[in-house]
XYZ file of C-alpha atoms in Angstrom:
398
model
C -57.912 12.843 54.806
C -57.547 9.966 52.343
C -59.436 11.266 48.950
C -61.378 8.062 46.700
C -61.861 8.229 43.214
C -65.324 5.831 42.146
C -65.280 5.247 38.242
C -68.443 3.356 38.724
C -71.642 3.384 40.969
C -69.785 1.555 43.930
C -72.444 0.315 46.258
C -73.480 2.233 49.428
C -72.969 -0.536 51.367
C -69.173 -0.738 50.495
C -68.436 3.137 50.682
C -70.017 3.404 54.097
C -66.934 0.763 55.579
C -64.960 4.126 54.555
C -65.316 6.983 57.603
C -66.119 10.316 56.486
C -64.216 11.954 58.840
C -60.982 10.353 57.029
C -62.345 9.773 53.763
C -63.613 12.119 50.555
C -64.575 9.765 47.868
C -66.226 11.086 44.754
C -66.188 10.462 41.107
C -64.238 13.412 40.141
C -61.812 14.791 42.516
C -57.578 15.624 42.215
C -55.109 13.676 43.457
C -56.704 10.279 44.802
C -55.237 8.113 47.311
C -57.090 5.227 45.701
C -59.751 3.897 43.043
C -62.713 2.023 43.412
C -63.774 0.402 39.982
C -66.451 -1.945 38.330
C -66.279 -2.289 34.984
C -64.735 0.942 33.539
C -61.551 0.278 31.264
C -58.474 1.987 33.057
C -55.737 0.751 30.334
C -56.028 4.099 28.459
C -56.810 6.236 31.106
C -53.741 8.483 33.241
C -53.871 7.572 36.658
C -52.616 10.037 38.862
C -48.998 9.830 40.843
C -50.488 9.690 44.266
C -52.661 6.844 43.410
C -51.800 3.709 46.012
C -54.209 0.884 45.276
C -56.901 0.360 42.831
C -59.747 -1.553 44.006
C -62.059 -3.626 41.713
C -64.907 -4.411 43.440
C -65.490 -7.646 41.621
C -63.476 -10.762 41.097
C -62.063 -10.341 37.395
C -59.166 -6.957 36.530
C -59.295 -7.627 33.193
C -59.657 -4.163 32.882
C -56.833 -2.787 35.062
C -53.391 -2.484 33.665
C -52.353 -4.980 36.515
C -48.805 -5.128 34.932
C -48.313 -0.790 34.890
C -49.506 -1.050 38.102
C -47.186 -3.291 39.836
C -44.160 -1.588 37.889
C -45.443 1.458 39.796
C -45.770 -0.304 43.327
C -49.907 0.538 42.796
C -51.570 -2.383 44.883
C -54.322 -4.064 42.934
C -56.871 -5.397 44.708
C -60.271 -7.327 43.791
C -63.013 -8.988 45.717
C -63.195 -12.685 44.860
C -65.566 -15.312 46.525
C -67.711 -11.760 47.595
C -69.669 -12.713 44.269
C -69.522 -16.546 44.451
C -73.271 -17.483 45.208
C -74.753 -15.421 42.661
C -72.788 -16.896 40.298
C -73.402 -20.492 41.832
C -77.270 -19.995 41.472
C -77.194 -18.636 37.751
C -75.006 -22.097 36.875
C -77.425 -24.059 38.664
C -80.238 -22.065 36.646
C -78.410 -22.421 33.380
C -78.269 -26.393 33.728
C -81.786 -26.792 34.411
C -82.942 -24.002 31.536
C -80.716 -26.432 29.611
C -81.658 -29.752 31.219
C -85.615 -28.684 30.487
C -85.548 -26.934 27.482
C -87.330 -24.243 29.526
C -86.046 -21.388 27.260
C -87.746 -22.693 24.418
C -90.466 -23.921 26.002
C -90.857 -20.147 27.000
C -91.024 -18.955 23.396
C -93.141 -21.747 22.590
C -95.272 -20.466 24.902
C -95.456 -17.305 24.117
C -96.020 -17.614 20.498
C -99.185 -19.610 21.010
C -102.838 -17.668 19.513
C -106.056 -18.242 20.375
C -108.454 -18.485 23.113
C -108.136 -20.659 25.883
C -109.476 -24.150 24.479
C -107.029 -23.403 21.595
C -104.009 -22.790 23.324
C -104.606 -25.968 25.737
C -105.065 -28.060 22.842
C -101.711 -26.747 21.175
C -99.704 -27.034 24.626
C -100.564 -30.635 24.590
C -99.919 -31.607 21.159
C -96.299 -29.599 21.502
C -95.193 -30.323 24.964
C -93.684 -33.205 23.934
C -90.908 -31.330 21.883
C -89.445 -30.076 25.011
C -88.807 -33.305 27.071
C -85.787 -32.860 29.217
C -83.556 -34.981 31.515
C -83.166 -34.696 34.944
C -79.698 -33.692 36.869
C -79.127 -36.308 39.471
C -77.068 -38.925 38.401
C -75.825 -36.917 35.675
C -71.890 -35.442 35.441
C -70.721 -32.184 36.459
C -67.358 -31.175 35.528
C -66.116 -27.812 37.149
C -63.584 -26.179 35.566
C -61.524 -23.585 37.869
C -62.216 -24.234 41.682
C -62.002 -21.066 43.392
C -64.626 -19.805 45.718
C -67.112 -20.046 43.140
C -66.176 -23.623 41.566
C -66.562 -25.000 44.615
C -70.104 -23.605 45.306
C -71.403 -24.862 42.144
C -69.730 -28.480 42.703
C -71.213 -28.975 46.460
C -74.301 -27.492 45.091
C -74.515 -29.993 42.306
C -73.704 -32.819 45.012
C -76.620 -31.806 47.045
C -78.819 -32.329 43.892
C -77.596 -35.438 43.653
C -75.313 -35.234 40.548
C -71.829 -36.863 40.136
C -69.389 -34.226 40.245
C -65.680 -34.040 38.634
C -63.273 -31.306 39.405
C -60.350 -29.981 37.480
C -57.677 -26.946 39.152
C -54.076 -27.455 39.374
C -53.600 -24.514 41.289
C -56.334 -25.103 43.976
C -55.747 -23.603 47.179
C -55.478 -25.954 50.319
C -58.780 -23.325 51.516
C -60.702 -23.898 48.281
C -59.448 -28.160 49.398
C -61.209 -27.976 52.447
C -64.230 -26.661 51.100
C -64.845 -28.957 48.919
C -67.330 -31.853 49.312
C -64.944 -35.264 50.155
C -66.604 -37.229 47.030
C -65.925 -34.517 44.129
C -63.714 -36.437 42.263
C -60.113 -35.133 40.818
C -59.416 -35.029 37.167
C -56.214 -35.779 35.752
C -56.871 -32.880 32.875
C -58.976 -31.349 31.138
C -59.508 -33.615 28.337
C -60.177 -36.179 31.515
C -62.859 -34.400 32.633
C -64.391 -33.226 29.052
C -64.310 -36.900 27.809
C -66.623 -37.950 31.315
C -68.793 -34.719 31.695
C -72.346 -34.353 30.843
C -72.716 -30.591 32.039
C -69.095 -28.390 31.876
C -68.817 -25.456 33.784
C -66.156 -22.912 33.567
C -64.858 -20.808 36.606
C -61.048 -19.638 35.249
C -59.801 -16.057 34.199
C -59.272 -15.296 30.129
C -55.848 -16.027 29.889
C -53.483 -17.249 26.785
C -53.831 -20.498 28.066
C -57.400 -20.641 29.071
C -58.962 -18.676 25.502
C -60.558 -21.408 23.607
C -59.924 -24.127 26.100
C -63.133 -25.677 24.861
C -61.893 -26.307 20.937
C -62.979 -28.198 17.927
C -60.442 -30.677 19.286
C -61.891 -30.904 23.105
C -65.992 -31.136 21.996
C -65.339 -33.840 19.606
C -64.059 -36.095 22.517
C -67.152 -35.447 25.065
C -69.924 -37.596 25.441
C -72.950 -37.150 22.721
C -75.550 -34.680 24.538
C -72.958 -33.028 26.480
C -73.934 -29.186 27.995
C -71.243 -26.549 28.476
C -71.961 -23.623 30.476
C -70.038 -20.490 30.673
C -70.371 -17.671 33.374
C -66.591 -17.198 33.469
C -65.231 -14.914 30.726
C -65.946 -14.843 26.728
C -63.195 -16.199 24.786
C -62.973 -19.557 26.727
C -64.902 -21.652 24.689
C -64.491 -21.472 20.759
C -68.390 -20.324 19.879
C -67.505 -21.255 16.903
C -66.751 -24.374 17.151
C -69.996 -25.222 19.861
C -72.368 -23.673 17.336
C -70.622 -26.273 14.802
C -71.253 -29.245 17.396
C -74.599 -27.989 18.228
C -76.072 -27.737 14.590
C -74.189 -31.333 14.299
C -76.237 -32.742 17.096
C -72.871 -33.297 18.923
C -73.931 -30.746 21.851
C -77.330 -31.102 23.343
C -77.017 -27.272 24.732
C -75.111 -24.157 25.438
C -75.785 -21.578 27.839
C -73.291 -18.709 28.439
C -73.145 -14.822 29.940
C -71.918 -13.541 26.574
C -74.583 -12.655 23.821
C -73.397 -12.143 20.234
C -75.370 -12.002 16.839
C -73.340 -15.891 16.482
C -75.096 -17.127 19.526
C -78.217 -15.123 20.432
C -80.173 -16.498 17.735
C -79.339 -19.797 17.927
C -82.017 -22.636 18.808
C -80.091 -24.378 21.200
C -77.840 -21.618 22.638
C -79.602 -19.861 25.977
C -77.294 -16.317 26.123
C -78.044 -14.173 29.252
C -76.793 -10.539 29.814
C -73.990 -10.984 31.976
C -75.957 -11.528 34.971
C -73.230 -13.342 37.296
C -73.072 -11.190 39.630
C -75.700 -8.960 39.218
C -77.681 -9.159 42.275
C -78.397 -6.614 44.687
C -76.288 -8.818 47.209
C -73.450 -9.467 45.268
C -72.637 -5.921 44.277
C -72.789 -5.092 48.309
C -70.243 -7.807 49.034
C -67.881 -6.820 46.651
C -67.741 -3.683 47.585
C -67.578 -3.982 51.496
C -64.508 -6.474 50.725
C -62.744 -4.227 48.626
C -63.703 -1.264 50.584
C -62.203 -2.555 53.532
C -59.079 -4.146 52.042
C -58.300 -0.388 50.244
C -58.682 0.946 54.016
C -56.458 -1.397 55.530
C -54.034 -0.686 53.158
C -54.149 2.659 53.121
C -54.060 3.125 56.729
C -51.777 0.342 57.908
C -50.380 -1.153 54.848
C -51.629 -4.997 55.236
C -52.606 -6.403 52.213
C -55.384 -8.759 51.898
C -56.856 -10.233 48.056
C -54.336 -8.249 45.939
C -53.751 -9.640 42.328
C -49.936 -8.105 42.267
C -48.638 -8.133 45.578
C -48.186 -10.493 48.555
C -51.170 -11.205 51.502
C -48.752 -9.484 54.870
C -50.502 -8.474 57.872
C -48.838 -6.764 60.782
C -50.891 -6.193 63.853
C -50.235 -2.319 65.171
C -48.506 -2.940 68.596
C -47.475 0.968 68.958
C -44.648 2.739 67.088
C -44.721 4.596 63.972
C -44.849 2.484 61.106
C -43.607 2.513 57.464
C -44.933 0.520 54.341
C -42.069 -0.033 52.010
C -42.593 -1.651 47.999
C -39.661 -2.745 46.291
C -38.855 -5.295 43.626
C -37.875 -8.772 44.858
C -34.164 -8.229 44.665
C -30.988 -9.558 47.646
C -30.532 -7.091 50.529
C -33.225 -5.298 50.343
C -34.164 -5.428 53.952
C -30.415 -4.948 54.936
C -30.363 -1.564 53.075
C -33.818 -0.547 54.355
C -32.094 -1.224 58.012
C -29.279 0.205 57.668
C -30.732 3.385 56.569
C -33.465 3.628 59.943
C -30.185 2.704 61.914
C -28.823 5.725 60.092
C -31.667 7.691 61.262
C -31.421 6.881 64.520
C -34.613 4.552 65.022
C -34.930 1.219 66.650
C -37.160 -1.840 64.884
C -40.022 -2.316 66.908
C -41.583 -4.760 64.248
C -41.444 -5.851 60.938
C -42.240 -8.467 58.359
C -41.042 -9.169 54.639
C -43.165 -10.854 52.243
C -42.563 -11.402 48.526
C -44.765 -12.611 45.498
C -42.958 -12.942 42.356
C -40.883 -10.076 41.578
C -42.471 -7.866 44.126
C -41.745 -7.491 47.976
C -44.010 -5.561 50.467
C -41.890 -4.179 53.726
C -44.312 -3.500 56.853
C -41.617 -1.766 59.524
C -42.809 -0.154 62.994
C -39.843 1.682 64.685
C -39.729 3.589 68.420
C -39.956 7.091 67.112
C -41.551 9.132 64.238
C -39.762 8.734 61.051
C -37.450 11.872 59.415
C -38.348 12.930 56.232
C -34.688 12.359 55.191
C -34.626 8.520 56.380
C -38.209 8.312 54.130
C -35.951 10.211 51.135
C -33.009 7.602 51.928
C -35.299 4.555 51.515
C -37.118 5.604 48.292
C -33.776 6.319 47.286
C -32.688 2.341 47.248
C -32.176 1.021 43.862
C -35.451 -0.936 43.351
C -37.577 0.759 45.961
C -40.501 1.626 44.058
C -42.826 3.105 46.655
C -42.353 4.120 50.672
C -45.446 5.254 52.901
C -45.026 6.883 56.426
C -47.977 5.431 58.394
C -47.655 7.504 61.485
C -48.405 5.775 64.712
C -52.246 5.471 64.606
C -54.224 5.721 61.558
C -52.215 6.907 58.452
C -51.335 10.067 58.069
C -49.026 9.431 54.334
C -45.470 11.560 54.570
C -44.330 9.872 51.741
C -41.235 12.021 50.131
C -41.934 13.660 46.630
């Protein structure tokens, strides 16, 4: 029985990929095989020795202590692309609240008194305050293109907008995906000094807080729109609210509220509502719900932030999941040791990413406890599973 910790409300949806009959998941319970986590911090909190994998059933781990985890050989997974279309329809939203000046239209609107006649005559002496542009033939520049970049650039082609992309690490998956005429940008400064709308899809990193500076906004075109439903920090507010009051910026619209922006004219702030639809929050947590399980009972690893994608197909034996640190002979030693124990390699694969190395091993007979105890033994081991023959059944050594 594999025992879940939720730190969150994890969707039904997700928990339900988990079997009962194998699984106990609740919020408060000793000694969890696993987490399953939303937004809840986890850098201050003590998680438990017999924790295996935390999964964040979202796309961003900000806050997981990703780097205490690995040391520990905790698998950290997330759910990216599960929350991509939500996301891609609150861009598209944001650059046509900012394209119409439908936000303050709205409070325009709203603030209008008395009766009927009145109110018609006032709409038509003010509606001319809130002309807009339209978005075909207009620029798109998209930041980051991961499963959600992509969405919003093919979704601004299909609206007929001219659409520039900027990711030097872009996956040959995200590649395909990607409409054939979304042009490449050399940089960033390229693509801010050609964009009329600038969308952000990239994790808060040193290199990625205040990407959009003083510096950046002074060389985009006159008018230009940024849009941020990536992560606070990325664009100096500062520094828009400067170009905005300047008449530099035309408009920006961003997940982050704060009593800089909220109150601003020309800023549009929304709650964090990226991902917050009913659909989203299912998808994240059936992906991460499912990669937990797999890892847990077979030890492939799908969508983990720390350690490499490996997938072994069960083709009988009893099988071991082995974590070490990226370090010579490591295999040699772990095979030498099941030689030691008298077991045969049935199967196995190796994969590394960075300093880390994952170890999937199925051998002809069920594993001693002392072999297990030799293996975690190996300088630089830093976790060893026993995965039985079927589903897992852990007889890791203390």
């Amino acid at each position: 029985m594999f025992k879940i910790q939720t730190l969150n409300n994890i969707s039904v949806a997700g928990l339900n990929r988990l079997p009962r009959e194998s699984y106990e998941i609740a919020s408060e319970l000793g000694h969890p095989d696993a987490i399953l986590v939303r937004s809840a911090k986890m850098h201050d909190m003590t998680i438990p020795d017999t924790v295996k994998a935390i999964g964040r059933a979202g796309a961003g781990v900000n806050n997981i202590p990703v780097a205490d985890m690995s040391a520990r050989g905790i698998a950290v997974f997330n759910a990216p692309g599960a929350n991509a279309n939500a996301v891609k329809e609150l861009v598209l939203a944001g650059m046509l609240i900012a394209a119409r000046n439908i936000a303050e239209a709205a409070r325009f609107a709203r603030a209008l008194e008395g009766d009927d006649a009145a109110i018609n005559k006032a709409v038509e002496a003010g509606k001319k305050q809130f002309v807009g542009m339209e978005l075909p033939g207009r620029t798109l520049g998209v930041i980051g293109l991961g499963a959600i970049g992509v969405q919003v650039a093919n979704a601004a082609r299909a609206l007929g907008m001219k659409v520039i992309g900027f990711d030097p690490s872009i996956t040959v998956r995200a590649a395909w995906k990607l409409q054939s005429d979304v042009e490449a940008a050399l940089s960033v400064d390229d693509l801010v000094a050609r964009a009329d709308f600038i969308s952000f899809h990239v994790p808060l990193t040193d290199q990625t807080r205040h990407m959009i500076n003083a510096e950046r906004i002074a060389n985009m075109p006159d008018g230009a729109v940024l849009l941020n439903f990536s992560r606070s920090g990325i664009i100096d507010d500062d520094a828009a609210v400067t170009a905005l009051d300047a008449g530099k910026l035309y408009a920006y619209v961003c997940d982050f509220p704060s009593n800089l922006l909220k109150d601003h004219p020309r800023v549009v702030t929304l709650p964090h509502l990226g991902a917050s639809t009913r659909e989203a929050e299912d998808n994240c947590a059936i992906m991460v719900a499912e990669q937990v399980r797999a890892y847990l009972e077979d030890g492939n690893i799908t969508n983990a932030v720390n350690f490499p994608d490996i997938m072994l197909p069960r083709q009988g034996g009893y099988r071991m999941a082995v974590v070490n640190r990226n370090v010579p002979n490591m295999v040699g030693q772990i095979s030498t040791d099941l030689a030691e124990g008298g077991l045969n390699i049935i199967d196995m694969l190796n994969r590394s990413r960075g300093d880390l190395a994952v170890t999937l091993i199925d051998v002809d007979g069920p594993c001693p406890q002392q072999t297990l105890r030799d293996i975690a033994g190996i300088e630089g081991v830093l976790s060893v599973r026993y995965l039985g023959n079927g589903a897992a059944a852990d007889g890791a050594p203390a």
